[in-house]
Amino acid sequence: MKLHSFGLTDIGRKRKNNQDSFVCNERAKLYVVADGMGGHVAGEVASRVATETINHLFLAVGRSMDPSTYLMKSIEQANKNIYEKAVQNPSLKGMGTTVTSLYFSYDTVYVAHVGDSRAYFIREGMIWQLSQDHTLISEQLVSGMAMPLKNVITRSVGYEREVEVDLYTKKITRGDYYVLCSDGLYGCVKNHEVAKVVSSLPLEAASKKLIEIANQRGGDDNITVLIVKVEEI
């Protein structure tokens, strides 16, 4: 399998610090976006601990495990590390982070997800969201409630002692694109716009263009985008 990838993060126009982190490990075929939350530097700490834990655990044991097991265990370990760090340091209490990750193995991509960062799949200019947002709005719309409440995250990594991780798999095809992003991107850029930009520009240029559009439309949050193209299987 041959993949080509590029990731980029931007502070946006309204925030004082960047609480997003990402892993773009093309050699390991591992990709992660994390969007931290918490006061002061807490969100920054949470997202960094998550991405570092997931990447380091792969380097230690990832290739010896079933991909789904590795992704599940790595996020559970990240959850434990973040939770314990908050217990030890009261100034970090209540911190947490989203985690959306991709791992490519043979002809399959494995997706592991907690929170409201997103994983998209693009083929022949069409885009589909692979992950489900863990937010009140998303869950209420799925359950058929007519009056969704504010966009509050219902699941995050590190906020509680245990975490529930969504796992998905998908067969890949040459020419497919996969996009990971934080809500700072999709809150400003519509899905069809993401598909158009990603399908028409080189990966680095596409990443920069998407962040540019989000900033032009307010840049209210940190913005992270990571694009993976399947070149060969």
XYZ file of C-alpha atoms in Angstrom:
233
model
C 0.000 0.000 0.000
C 1.200 3.510 -0.807
C -0.328 6.546 0.891
C 0.307 10.251 0.431
C -0.701 12.537 3.294
C -0.481 16.048 4.673
C -1.679 17.646 7.916
C -1.944 21.255 9.042
C -3.251 23.092 12.107
C -4.003 26.772 12.645
C -4.908 28.777 15.742
C -7.774 30.551 13.950
C -8.712 34.184 14.514
C -10.387 34.173 17.932
C -8.442 31.812 20.225
C -5.337 32.679 22.247
C -3.822 29.209 21.997
C -4.147 26.135 19.803
C -5.739 23.197 21.628
C -5.682 20.947 18.546
C -2.996 18.305 17.979
C -2.486 15.779 15.204
C -0.378 12.808 14.119
C 0.517 12.355 10.452
C 2.656 9.211 10.521
C 2.770 8.159 6.873
C 5.359 5.462 7.471
C 3.189 3.766 10.106
C -0.015 4.577 8.158
C -1.408 6.132 11.345
C -3.308 9.421 11.457
C -4.933 11.188 14.419
C -6.690 14.497 15.080
C -7.435 15.600 18.655
C -9.278 18.747 19.760
C -8.677 19.488 23.431
C -11.000 21.180 25.896
C -10.492 22.697 29.331
C -9.464 25.976 30.904
C -6.168 27.773 30.301
C -3.676 25.232 28.881
C -5.654 22.129 29.911
C -7.114 21.428 26.471
C -3.719 21.820 24.894
C -2.285 19.313 27.373
C -5.106 16.813 26.804
C -4.838 16.758 23.010
C -1.049 16.522 23.128
C -1.114 13.630 25.623
C -3.665 11.816 23.448
C -1.726 12.100 20.198
C 1.607 11.266 21.828
C 0.156 8.231 23.625
C -1.495 6.815 20.505
C 1.613 7.312 18.371
C 4.047 5.965 20.978
C 1.917 2.896 21.701
C 1.884 2.072 18.007
C 5.677 2.280 17.864
C 5.861 -0.042 20.879
C 3.255 -2.706 20.104
C 1.005 -1.620 17.250
C 2.267 -3.935 14.534
C 1.897 -6.979 16.784
C -1.813 -6.340 17.443
C -5.018 -6.620 15.485
C -5.636 -3.051 14.205
C -8.993 -2.658 15.958
C -7.495 -3.870 19.234
C -4.545 -1.496 18.907
C -6.740 1.534 18.234
C -9.086 0.685 21.108
C -6.262 0.076 23.583
C -4.328 3.164 22.514
C -7.308 5.457 23.068
C -8.107 3.765 26.379
C -4.488 4.323 27.445
C -4.686 7.960 26.354
C -7.862 8.306 28.402
C -6.104 6.867 31.463
C -3.056 9.116 31.023
C -5.132 12.282 30.666
C -7.471 11.432 33.545
C -4.587 10.626 35.898
C -2.724 13.806 34.933
C -5.824 15.839 35.832
C -6.146 14.032 39.180
C -2.522 14.857 39.984
C -2.812 18.511 38.921
C -5.980 20.364 40.034
C -5.389 23.125 37.468
C -6.037 20.527 34.743
C -9.237 19.160 36.310
C -12.003 18.527 33.787
C -9.769 18.493 30.736
C -10.501 16.158 27.867
C -10.117 15.838 24.122
C -11.749 14.475 21.031
C -9.846 11.744 19.189
C -10.495 10.664 15.616
C -7.954 8.277 14.126
C -7.261 6.259 10.992
C -5.019 3.243 10.602
C -4.475 1.636 7.186
C -3.650 -2.065 6.935
C -3.698 -4.115 3.721
C -6.953 -3.192 1.910
C -8.758 -1.764 4.941
C -8.896 1.494 6.871
C -9.734 1.281 10.572
C -11.435 4.288 12.154
C -11.574 4.926 15.911
C -13.521 7.894 17.193
C -14.545 9.774 20.342
C -16.063 13.279 20.366
C -16.953 15.667 17.556
C -13.884 15.789 15.352
C -14.689 14.090 12.067
C -13.499 11.491 9.576
C -14.631 11.889 5.962
C -14.292 9.643 2.921
C -14.151 11.101 -0.604
C -14.447 9.091 -3.820
C -14.940 10.539 -7.305
C -15.840 13.932 -5.864
C -18.508 12.581 -3.486
C -18.075 12.879 0.282
C -19.397 10.816 3.188
C -18.936 11.318 6.927
C -17.543 8.112 8.453
C -17.716 9.143 12.106
C -20.766 10.102 14.153
C -20.565 13.289 16.224
C -20.833 12.629 19.949
C -22.860 15.767 20.629
C -26.332 16.486 22.016
C -27.432 17.859 18.651
C -26.327 14.755 16.760
C -27.791 12.308 19.270
C -31.108 14.167 19.506
C -31.474 14.364 15.736
C -30.761 10.632 15.455
C -33.409 9.912 18.109
C -35.953 12.108 16.298
C -36.194 14.967 18.794
C -37.567 18.088 17.117
C -35.799 20.709 19.222
C -32.092 19.923 19.546
C -30.232 21.608 22.394
C -26.917 23.420 22.151
C -23.920 21.655 20.635
C -22.465 20.005 23.739
C -20.017 17.098 23.508
C -21.361 13.942 25.150
C -18.180 11.872 25.008
C -14.489 12.783 25.266
C -11.127 11.200 26.032
C -9.759 11.832 29.525
C -12.759 13.527 31.118
C -13.924 10.375 32.913
C -12.149 7.267 34.169
C -13.544 5.116 31.333
C -14.229 5.941 27.693
C -16.405 4.358 25.003
C -14.754 4.251 21.577
C -16.582 3.916 18.252
C -14.818 1.628 15.775
C -15.470 1.370 12.031
C -13.783 -0.381 9.116
C -13.932 0.289 5.381
C -12.385 -1.327 2.332
C -10.194 1.131 0.455
C -9.803 1.780 -3.271
C -7.003 3.452 -5.184
C -7.726 7.159 -5.530
C -9.764 7.409 -2.328
C -9.254 10.386 -0.028
C -9.712 10.358 3.740
C -9.986 13.589 5.717
C -9.699 14.119 9.470
C -10.626 17.525 10.865
C -11.610 19.404 13.997
C -14.889 21.305 14.297
C -13.048 24.530 13.552
C -13.013 23.375 9.925
C -16.400 21.776 9.366
C -18.142 24.487 11.376
C -17.163 26.943 8.633
C -16.692 24.827 5.496
C -19.503 22.677 4.101
C -18.951 19.027 3.227
C -19.337 19.528 -0.524
C -16.771 22.336 -0.377
C -14.319 20.040 1.394
C -14.831 17.419 -1.324
C -14.305 19.940 -4.119
C -11.099 21.392 -2.658
C -9.580 18.022 -1.743
C -10.400 16.483 -5.137
C -9.012 19.384 -7.166
C -5.776 20.439 -5.434
C -2.538 18.789 -4.245
C -2.813 17.769 -0.585
C -0.733 20.593 0.889
C -2.498 23.229 -1.196
C -5.891 21.723 -0.328
C -5.112 21.788 3.401
C -4.029 25.432 3.238
C -7.055 26.392 1.148
C -9.519 24.789 3.567
C -7.961 26.568 6.541
C -7.953 29.827 4.586
C -11.690 29.470 3.888
C -12.445 28.718 7.557
C -10.502 31.797 8.654
C -12.202 33.973 6.050
C -15.536 32.890 7.515
C -14.626 33.884 11.050
C -11.971 31.470 12.290
C -13.854 31.160 15.583
C -11.983 28.026 16.683
C -8.676 26.267 16.128
C -8.645 24.585 12.720
C -6.982 21.264 11.913
C -7.185 19.260 8.697
C -5.364 16.075 7.717
C -5.765 14.545 4.248
C -4.735 11.042 3.151
C -4.810 9.841 -0.456
C -4.619 6.150 -1.344
C -2.083 6.002 -4.195
C -1.699 2.219 -4.423
C -3.024 -0.857 -2.614
